[in-house]
Short mmCIF file of C-alpha atoms and ligand atoms in Angstrom, two decimals:
data_model
loop_
_atom_site.label_atom_id
_atom_site.label_comp_id
_atom_site.label_asym_id
_atom_site.label_seq_id
_atom_site.Cartn_x
_atom_site.Cartn_y
_atom_site.Cartn_z
CA UNK A 135 -16.27 7.74 37.67
CA UNK A 136 -13.87 5.96 40.11
CA UNK A 137 -10.56 7.83 40.30
CA UNK A 138 -8.68 4.70 39.29
CA UNK A 139 -10.09 4.93 35.75
CA UNK A 140 -7.41 5.02 33.09
CA UNK A 141 -8.22 5.60 29.45
CA UNK A 142 -7.52 2.80 27.02
CA UNK A 143 -6.84 5.42 24.36
CA UNK A 144 -5.20 8.23 26.31
CA UNK A 145 -3.78 10.01 23.26
CA UNK A 146 -6.92 10.05 21.21
CA UNK A 147 -8.60 13.39 20.60
CA UNK A 148 -11.81 14.20 18.67
CA UNK A 149 -11.29 13.24 15.05
CA UNK A 150 -10.19 16.04 12.77
CA UNK A 151 -13.19 15.33 10.52
CA UNK A 152 -15.61 15.97 13.38
CA UNK A 153 -13.63 19.00 14.55
CA UNK A 154 -13.57 20.71 11.15
CA UNK A 155 -17.23 19.95 10.40
CA UNK A 156 -18.25 21.41 13.76
CA UNK A 157 -16.20 24.50 13.02
CA UNK A 158 -17.74 24.76 9.55
CA UNK A 159 -21.20 24.76 11.15
CA UNK A 160 -20.21 27.24 13.83
CA UNK A 161 -18.81 29.75 11.29
CA UNK A 162 -21.30 28.90 8.53
CA UNK A 163 -18.40 28.08 6.23
CA UNK A 164 -18.78 26.10 3.00
CA UNK A 165 -17.97 22.63 4.21
CA UNK A 166 -15.47 20.95 1.91
CA UNK A 167 -13.93 19.20 4.92
CA UNK A 168 -15.74 16.01 5.91
CA UNK A 169 -16.00 13.40 3.16
CA UNK A 170 -19.69 13.02 2.55
CA UNK A 171 -21.82 13.86 -0.50
CA UNK A 172 -23.89 17.01 -0.43
CA UNK A 173 -26.33 15.46 -2.90
CA UNK A 174 -28.91 12.83 -2.05
CA UNK A 175 -28.85 9.08 -2.44
CA UNK A 176 -30.67 7.90 -5.63
CA UNK A 177 -34.50 8.08 -5.49
CA UNK A 178 -34.65 4.37 -6.35
CA UNK A 179 -32.81 3.50 -3.14
CA UNK A 180 -35.01 5.78 -1.05
CA UNK A 181 -38.15 4.25 -2.53
CA UNK A 182 -36.90 0.73 -1.91
CA UNK A 183 -35.86 1.36 1.68
CA UNK A 184 -39.20 3.08 2.40
CA UNK A 185 -41.04 0.15 0.86
CA UNK A 186 -39.06 -2.39 2.86
CA UNK A 187 -39.88 -0.50 6.06
CA UNK A 188 -43.55 -0.10 5.25
CA UNK A 189 -43.83 -3.77 4.27
CA UNK A 190 -42.60 -4.67 7.74
CA UNK A 191 -39.13 -5.96 6.85
CA UNK A 192 -37.84 -4.53 10.08
CA UNK A 193 -36.36 -7.46 11.96
CA UNK A 194 -32.87 -8.93 12.15
CA UNK A 195 -31.40 -10.24 8.93
CA UNK A 196 -29.13 -13.30 8.95
CA UNK A 197 -25.99 -12.21 10.79
CA UNK A 198 -23.76 -12.31 7.72
CA UNK A 199 -26.16 -10.50 5.41
CA UNK A 200 -29.32 -11.12 3.40
CA UNK A 201 -28.73 -13.83 0.79
CA UNK A 202 -29.97 -11.55 -2.02
CA UNK A 203 -27.46 -8.85 -1.09
CA UNK A 204 -24.58 -11.31 -0.74
CA UNK A 205 -25.40 -12.68 -4.18
CA UNK A 206 -25.52 -9.19 -5.68
CA UNK A 207 -22.15 -8.28 -4.14
CA UNK A 208 -20.63 -11.41 -5.66
CA UNK A 209 -22.19 -10.49 -9.04
CA UNK A 210 -20.84 -6.94 -8.78
CA UNK A 211 -17.35 -8.25 -7.93
CA UNK A 212 -17.56 -10.50 -10.98
CA UNK A 213 -18.62 -7.59 -13.24
CA UNK A 214 -15.99 -5.21 -11.93
CA UNK A 215 -13.01 -7.49 -11.34
CA UNK A 216 -13.80 -10.68 -13.27
CA UNK A 217 -13.33 -12.55 -10.02
CA UNK A 218 -15.58 -15.37 -8.88
CA UNK A 219 -16.16 -15.21 -5.17
CA UNK A 220 -17.63 -18.44 -3.95
CA UNK A 221 -21.36 -18.43 -4.70
CA UNK A 222 -21.83 -21.47 -2.55
CA UNK A 223 -24.75 -20.60 -0.27
CA UNK A 224 -24.37 -22.07 3.16
CA UNK A 225 -26.80 -21.69 6.01
CA UNK A 226 -24.74 -18.77 7.31
CA UNK A 227 -24.50 -16.99 3.95
CA UNK A 228 -22.09 -16.80 1.05
CA UNK A 229 -18.69 -18.15 2.01
CA UNK A 230 -16.61 -15.08 1.14
CA UNK A 231 -18.75 -12.00 1.80
CA UNK A 232 -20.07 -10.54 5.03
CA UNK A 233 -22.30 -7.46 5.17
CA UNK A 234 -21.18 -4.98 7.82
CA UNK A 235 -22.39 -1.74 9.39
CA UNK A 236 -20.16 0.44 7.26
CA UNK A 237 -16.57 -0.13 6.25
CA UNK A 238 -15.72 1.05 9.75
CA UNK A 239 -17.18 -2.10 11.26
CA UNK A 240 -15.50 -4.27 8.64
CA UNK A 241 -12.11 -2.67 9.37
CA UNK A 242 -12.65 -3.00 13.09
CA UNK A 243 -13.62 -6.65 12.90
CA UNK A 244 -10.83 -7.52 10.44
CA UNK A 245 -8.30 -5.92 12.79
CA UNK A 246 -9.70 -7.72 15.86
CA UNK A 247 -9.66 -10.98 13.88
CA UNK A 248 -6.00 -10.65 12.96
CA UNK A 249 -4.18 -8.69 15.60
CA UNK A 250 -2.97 -10.35 18.82
CA UNK A 251 -1.18 -8.64 21.73
CA UNK A 252 2.19 -7.21 20.62
CA UNK A 253 1.60 -7.92 16.94
CA UNK A 254 2.74 -5.10 14.68
CA UNK A 255 0.67 -3.73 11.83
CA UNK A 256 2.13 -1.49 9.15
CA UNK A 257 0.02 1.49 8.12
CA UNK A 258 0.85 4.35 5.74
CA UNK A 259 0.63 8.00 6.71
CA UNK A 260 -1.41 10.07 6.23
CA UNK A 261 -3.75 7.30 7.37
CA UNK A 262 -7.50 7.07 7.78
CA UNK A 263 -8.00 7.62 11.48
CA UNK A 264 -9.88 4.44 12.49
CA UNK A 265 -6.97 2.03 11.92
CA UNK A 266 -4.71 2.94 14.80
CA UNK A 267 -7.24 2.88 17.69
CA UNK A 268 -8.57 -0.48 16.47
CA UNK A 269 -5.03 -1.91 16.37
CA UNK A 270 -4.23 -0.53 19.82
CA UNK A 271 -7.44 -1.88 21.37
CA UNK A 272 -6.52 -5.31 19.99
CA UNK A 273 -3.23 -4.98 21.91
CA UNK A 274 -1.21 -4.46 18.77
CA UNK A 275 1.29 -1.80 17.76
CA UNK A 276 1.12 0.44 14.69
CA UNK A 277 4.26 0.80 12.62
CA UNK A 278 3.88 4.00 10.65
CA UNK A 279 5.47 4.56 7.26
CA UNK A 280 5.03 7.94 5.57
CA UNK A 281 3.88 7.93 1.97
CA UNK A 282 6.36 9.76 -0.28
CA UNK A 283 4.96 13.28 -0.83
CA UNK A 284 4.01 14.76 -3.24
CA UNK A 285 3.11 11.58 -5.17
CA UNK A 286 2.13 9.81 -1.93
CA UNK A 287 3.48 6.53 -3.29
CA UNK A 288 4.56 3.63 -1.07
CA UNK A 289 8.30 3.08 -0.68
CA UNK A 290 8.37 -0.72 -0.72
CA UNK A 291 11.98 -1.05 0.36
CA UNK A 292 11.13 0.96 3.47
CA UNK A 293 8.25 -1.43 4.07
CA UNK A 294 10.61 -4.38 3.88
CA UNK A 295 13.01 -2.71 6.31
CA UNK A 296 10.13 -2.19 8.76
CA UNK A 297 8.95 -5.82 8.70
CA UNK A 298 10.21 -7.92 11.60
CA UNK A 299 9.21 -11.11 13.41
CA UNK A 300 6.33 -9.28 15.15
CA UNK A 301 4.76 -7.97 11.95
CA UNK A 302 1.35 -9.51 11.43
CA UNK A 303 -0.35 -7.45 8.73
CA UNK A 304 -0.21 -4.50 6.37
CA UNK A 305 -3.15 -2.13 5.79
CA UNK A 306 -3.40 -0.46 2.40
CA UNK A 307 -6.01 2.00 1.20
CA UNK A 308 -6.54 2.60 -2.51
CA UNK A 309 -7.91 4.91 -3.85
CA UNK A 310 -6.39 6.73 -0.93
CA UNK A 311 -8.04 9.07 1.53
CA UNK A 312 -6.85 11.83 1.95
CA UNK A 313 -4.36 12.05 -0.93
CA UNK A 314 -6.30 10.72 -3.95
CA UNK A 315 -3.33 8.53 -4.91
CA UNK A 316 -3.92 4.97 -6.12
CA UNK A 317 -1.93 1.74 -6.05
CA UNK A 318 -0.70 0.44 -9.40
CA UNK A 319 -0.43 -3.18 -10.52
CA UNK A 320 3.32 -2.90 -9.82
CA UNK A 321 2.55 -1.80 -6.24
CA UNK A 322 0.34 -4.83 -5.72
CA UNK A 323 3.04 -7.10 -7.07
CA UNK A 324 5.60 -5.62 -4.61
CA UNK A 325 3.02 -6.02 -1.85
CA UNK A 326 2.37 -9.63 -2.77
CA UNK A 327 6.08 -10.46 -2.79
CA UNK A 328 6.47 -9.09 0.75
CA UNK A 329 3.32 -10.76 2.09
CA UNK A 330 4.51 -14.09 0.74
CA UNK A 331 8.13 -13.71 1.78
CA UNK A 332 7.23 -12.84 5.37
CA UNK A 333 3.93 -14.70 5.58
CA UNK A 334 1.79 -11.66 6.45
CA UNK A 335 -1.89 -10.77 6.19
CA UNK A 336 -3.42 -7.86 4.35
CA UNK A 337 -6.32 -5.52 5.03
CA UNK A 338 -7.25 -3.65 1.88
CA UNK A 339 -9.48 -0.64 2.45
CA UNK A 340 -11.17 -0.06 -0.91
CA UNK A 341 -14.09 2.15 0.06
CA UNK A 342 -13.48 4.40 -2.98
CA UNK A 343 -13.20 1.38 -5.29
CA UNK A 344 -15.55 2.81 -7.92
CA UNK A 345 -13.95 6.26 -8.14
CA UNK A 346 -10.81 6.37 -10.29
CA UNK A 347 -10.09 8.98 -12.94
CA UNK A 348 -8.52 9.52 -16.35
CA UNK A 349 -9.12 5.92 -17.37
CA UNK A 350 -7.00 4.52 -14.53
CA UNK A 351 -8.14 1.11 -13.37
CA UNK A 352 -8.77 0.40 -9.69
CA UNK A 353 -6.34 -2.38 -8.83
CA UNK A 354 -8.55 -4.21 -6.38
CA UNK A 355 -6.99 -6.97 -4.33
CA UNK A 356 -10.02 -8.95 -5.53
CA UNK A 357 -8.40 -9.13 -8.98
CA UNK A 358 -5.37 -10.99 -7.62
CA UNK A 359 -6.07 -14.48 -6.19
CA UNK A 360 -2.60 -14.75 -4.60
CA UNK A 361 -3.17 -11.52 -2.70
CA UNK A 362 -6.80 -12.25 -1.88
CA UNK A 363 -5.94 -15.56 -0.23
CA UNK A 364 -4.37 -13.65 2.69
CA UNK A 365 -6.62 -10.58 2.66
CA UNK A 366 -9.68 -8.86 4.03
CA UNK A 367 -11.07 -6.54 1.35
CA UNK A 368 -13.31 -3.84 2.78
CA UNK A 369 -15.74 -1.54 0.99
CA UNK A 370 -18.56 0.89 1.71
CA UNK A 371 -21.99 1.14 0.08
CA UNK A 372 -22.23 4.53 1.77
CA UNK A 373 -19.52 5.92 -0.53
CA UNK A 374 -20.79 4.17 -3.63
CA UNK A 375 -24.47 5.09 -3.26
CA UNK A 376 -24.20 8.53 -1.59
CA UNK A 377 -25.72 7.23 1.65
CA UNK A 378 -22.88 7.47 4.17
CA UNK A 379 -25.40 7.83 7.00
CA UNK A 380 -26.78 4.36 6.39
CA UNK A 381 -23.43 2.90 7.51
CA UNK A 382 -23.48 -0.07 5.16
CA UNK A 383 -20.42 -1.93 3.92
CA UNK A 384 -19.00 -5.35 3.29
CA UNK A 385 -15.93 -7.45 3.80
CA UNK A 386 -14.73 -10.06 1.30
CA UNK A 387 -12.21 -12.61 2.53
CA UNK A 388 -11.21 -16.21 1.83
CA UNK A 389 -13.17 -18.97 3.55
CA UNK A 390 -11.02 -19.53 6.62
CA UNK A 391 -10.59 -15.81 7.33
CA UNK A 392 -14.32 -15.22 6.82
CA UNK A 393 -15.14 -17.88 9.41
CA UNK A 394 -12.99 -16.08 11.98
CA UNK A 395 -14.25 -12.63 10.94
CA UNK A 396 -17.85 -13.71 11.50
CA UNK A 397 -17.15 -14.95 15.00
CA UNK A 398 -16.40 -11.36 15.97
CA UNK A 399 -18.88 -9.62 13.66
CA UNK A 400 -21.80 -11.48 15.28
CA UNK A 401 -20.95 -9.93 18.66
CA UNK A 402 -20.21 -6.45 17.39
CA UNK A 403 -23.45 -5.76 15.53
CA UNK A 404 -24.91 -9.22 14.82
CA UNK A 405 -26.34 -7.88 11.55
CA UNK A 406 -26.74 -4.64 9.62
CA UNK A 407 -29.89 -2.60 8.99
CA UNK A 408 -32.26 -4.97 7.14
CA UNK A 409 -34.24 -2.41 5.05
CA UNK A 410 -30.98 -0.93 3.73
CA UNK A 411 -29.76 -4.39 2.76
CA UNK A 412 -32.97 -5.01 0.81
CA UNK A 413 -32.73 -1.66 -0.98
CA UNK A 414 -29.03 -1.99 -1.84
CA UNK A 415 -29.51 -5.52 -3.19
CA UNK A 416 -32.18 -4.19 -5.57
CA UNK A 417 -30.04 -1.21 -6.56
CA UNK A 418 -27.07 -3.44 -7.40
CA UNK A 419 -29.32 -5.71 -9.44
CA UNK A 420 -31.40 -3.15 -11.29
CA UNK A 421 -29.00 -0.22 -11.61
CA UNK A 422 -25.50 -1.54 -12.26
CA UNK A 423 -24.89 1.61 -14.32
CA UNK A 424 -24.74 3.66 -11.10
CA UNK A 425 -21.39 2.03 -10.40
CA UNK A 426 -20.02 2.11 -13.92
CA UNK A 427 -20.86 5.82 -14.18
CA UNK A 428 -19.50 6.83 -10.78
CA UNK A 429 -15.94 7.53 -11.91
CA UNK A 430 -17.04 9.92 -14.64
CA UNK A 431 -19.55 11.54 -12.28
CA UNK A 432 -16.79 12.37 -9.81
CA UNK A 433 -14.20 13.12 -12.47
CA UNK A 434 -16.46 15.90 -13.77
CA UNK A 435 -16.61 17.36 -10.27
CA UNK A 436 -12.86 17.08 -9.83
CA UNK A 437 -12.27 18.81 -13.17
CA UNK A 438 -14.81 21.53 -12.40
CA UNK A 439 -13.00 22.31 -9.16
CA UNK A 440 -9.52 22.15 -10.72
CA UNK A 441 -10.63 24.45 -13.51
CA UNK A 442 -12.25 26.90 -11.10
CA UNK A 443 -9.06 27.01 -9.01
CA UNK A 444 -6.60 27.28 -11.89
CA UNK A 445 -6.00 31.01 -11.37
CA UNK A 446 -5.62 30.66 -7.60
CA UNK A 447 -2.33 30.63 -5.74
CA UNK A 448 -2.90 27.06 -4.59
CA UNK A 449 -0.83 24.33 -6.17
CA UNK A 450 -3.13 21.39 -6.92
CA UNK A 451 -1.77 17.88 -6.49
CA UNK A 452 -2.95 15.05 -8.74
CA UNK A 453 -6.18 13.34 -7.66
CA UNK A 454 -6.35 9.93 -9.34
CA UNK A 455 -9.29 8.60 -7.35
CA UNK A 456 -11.63 9.20 -4.33
CA UNK A 457 -13.50 12.50 -4.05
CA UNK A 458 -10.61 14.44 -2.57
CA UNK A 459 -8.19 16.99 -3.96
CA UNK A 460 -5.04 18.13 -2.17
CA UNK A 461 -4.00 21.77 -2.33
CA UNK A 462 -0.53 23.05 -1.47
CA UNK A 463 -0.95 26.50 0.08
CA UNK A 464 2.72 27.37 0.62
CA UNK A 465 2.46 30.35 -1.76
CA UNK A 466 -0.34 31.80 0.41
CA UNK A 467 0.52 31.29 4.07
CA UNK A 468 3.26 30.27 6.47
CA UNK A 469 0.74 28.93 9.02
CA UNK A 470 0.85 25.25 9.79
CA UNK A 471 -1.90 23.21 8.15
CA UNK A 472 -4.16 23.03 11.19
CA UNK A 473 -3.93 26.76 11.84
CA UNK A 474 -4.42 27.43 8.15
CA UNK A 475 -7.62 25.33 8.09
CA UNK A 476 -8.92 27.09 11.20
CA UNK A 477 -8.21 30.47 9.63
CA UNK A 478 -9.75 29.37 6.34
CA UNK A 479 -12.93 28.28 8.09
CA UNK A 480 -13.31 31.25 10.43
CA UNK A 481 -12.06 34.13 8.32
CA UNK A 482 -12.45 33.02 4.72
CA UNK A 483 -15.54 30.82 4.96
CA UNK A 484 -14.32 27.53 3.47
CA UNK A 485 -13.65 24.44 5.61
CA UNK A 486 -10.95 21.95 4.63
CA UNK A 487 -9.04 19.16 6.35
CA UNK A 488 -5.40 19.56 7.45
CA UNK A 489 -3.26 16.50 6.74
CA UNK A 490 -1.00 16.57 9.81
CA UNK A 491 -3.60 15.09 12.25
CA UNK A 492 -3.51 12.00 10.02
CA UNK A 493 0.16 11.50 10.97
CA UNK A 494 1.32 10.18 14.36
CA UNK A 495 1.73 12.88 17.03
CA UNK A 496 5.53 12.69 17.07
CA UNK A 497 5.79 13.10 13.29
CA UNK A 498 3.45 16.09 12.94
CA UNK A 499 6.04 18.76 13.63
CA UNK A 500 8.44 17.53 10.98
CA UNK A 501 5.52 17.09 8.62
CA UNK A 502 4.52 20.76 9.10
CA UNK A 503 8.00 21.90 8.21
CA UNK A 504 8.05 20.15 4.87
CA UNK A 505 4.43 20.22 3.77
CA UNK A 506 1.69 22.79 3.56
CA UNK A 507 -1.13 20.72 2.19
CA UNK A 508 -4.89 20.59 2.86
CA UNK A 509 -7.65 18.30 1.60
CA UNK A 510 -10.85 19.44 -0.12
CA UNK A 511 -13.82 17.13 -0.65
CA UNK A 512 -15.45 17.61 -4.06
CA UNK A 513 -18.50 15.36 -3.42
CA UNK A 514 -20.55 18.55 -3.44
CA UNK A 515 -23.01 20.26 -5.76
CA UNK A 516 -21.37 22.17 -8.62
CA UNK A 517 -22.68 25.49 -7.24
CA UNK A 518 -21.04 24.81 -3.91
CA UNK A 519 -17.73 23.93 -5.56
CA UNK A 520 -17.80 27.04 -7.74
CA UNK A 521 -18.70 29.27 -4.82
CA UNK A 522 -15.88 27.85 -2.68
CA UNK A 523 -13.39 28.08 -5.54
CA UNK A 524 -14.38 31.72 -6.15
CA UNK A 525 -13.54 32.54 -2.54
CA UNK A 526 -10.28 30.56 -2.59
CA UNK A 527 -9.16 32.33 -5.79
CA UNK A 528 -9.15 35.62 -3.88
CA UNK A 529 -6.44 34.48 -1.47
C1 PLP B 701 -10.48 5.35 3.81
C2 PLP B 701 -11.78 5.14 4.50
N1 PLP B 701 -12.03 3.95 5.08
C3 PLP B 701 -13.19 3.72 5.71
C4 PLP B 701 -14.16 4.68 5.82
C5 PLP B 701 -15.43 4.39 6.58
O1 PLP B 701 -16.48 4.05 5.72
P1 PLP B 701 -17.97 3.84 6.31
O2 PLP B 701 -18.60 5.19 6.39
O3 PLP B 701 -18.64 2.94 5.33
O4 PLP B 701 -17.83 3.22 7.64
C6 PLP B 701 -13.94 5.94 5.25
C7 PLP B 701 -14.94 7.01 5.39
O5 PLP B 701 -14.66 8.17 5.24
C8 PLP B 701 -12.72 6.16 4.56
O6 PLP B 701 -12.47 7.33 3.97
#
């Protein structure tokens, strides 16, 4: 490499999710760190993807997605949120939905579509780790606002104080990784007021859209036309159908934003894996109950884990959605959260995710002083959860 090479992301290290999963493998720990299901994708989906491959459906799909999948996404959005996305079929697909290679691609493309050099984007910490590098590579600047622990709610007056003439967009994530908090209808109304007052755009990361608990409703931006008209709404079939490795997602956006989004999407991936699109379209059509049952499926796992940990010295924080549960370990150890997770993996045999790496580098130290919290993923088989909980109860 020529010596003049300078990194475009000099401060970026290996993601904490990769780091903890590698450590879990190395020490053969029970891996409750990285957020992927331990159980398999439904047999129906596997059969349909195998069939599509064996029938030779192995070439490019239309760049914006197969028409049958786009139609099924619109139907699902109608069922879930009583919202009519445009079903107008144009040559380049449905006007408001684009199929992407995972939510990661959708987030990336939405950010490149919106963010110009020196634009500021507000994100909330702890934040999913793909937002900031994408904003930086677009030439933008992240403005970080910490969620209010322990409820991890958004302080909207702080958001208003942070907005200035350079602010371009706000990124929200609900249900929220890593905290399991969710946005309420009142939150969305505060958000809408600010977006309108300051004429801003919104990226709404809703990859856990079908996982909310205790009867709480997911307040999708898709339910609110005045929010949606300035938004990119991003979701992940990988999360919904237990097939994270397929990297399939979608982005819903109003017409004009979709046109711009697609200009970039076509040069990032052109299109997503055709056999997976065929299989997911059939799954959405023939098994809508998979989605309507997903919240109770994960709520049972959450409750199993909470119950199994009730005699431990961990303090469990509320998990209202996602497949994550936060544990406060301050009664057990004075280590910082990263050291605690390393110790937990190596010496105790359970891998978890520390929250501090999901804060900006300069805020981590102060975060450590006030919070001793780790994230467990409960998208695991019941046996695995019980085994891990049994070990954690001994601490
Ligand atoms: C909040 C959040 N956004 C986006 C993604 C990426 O989703 P995908 O695997 O579909 O790219 C994840 C995956 O963990 C996530 O937790």
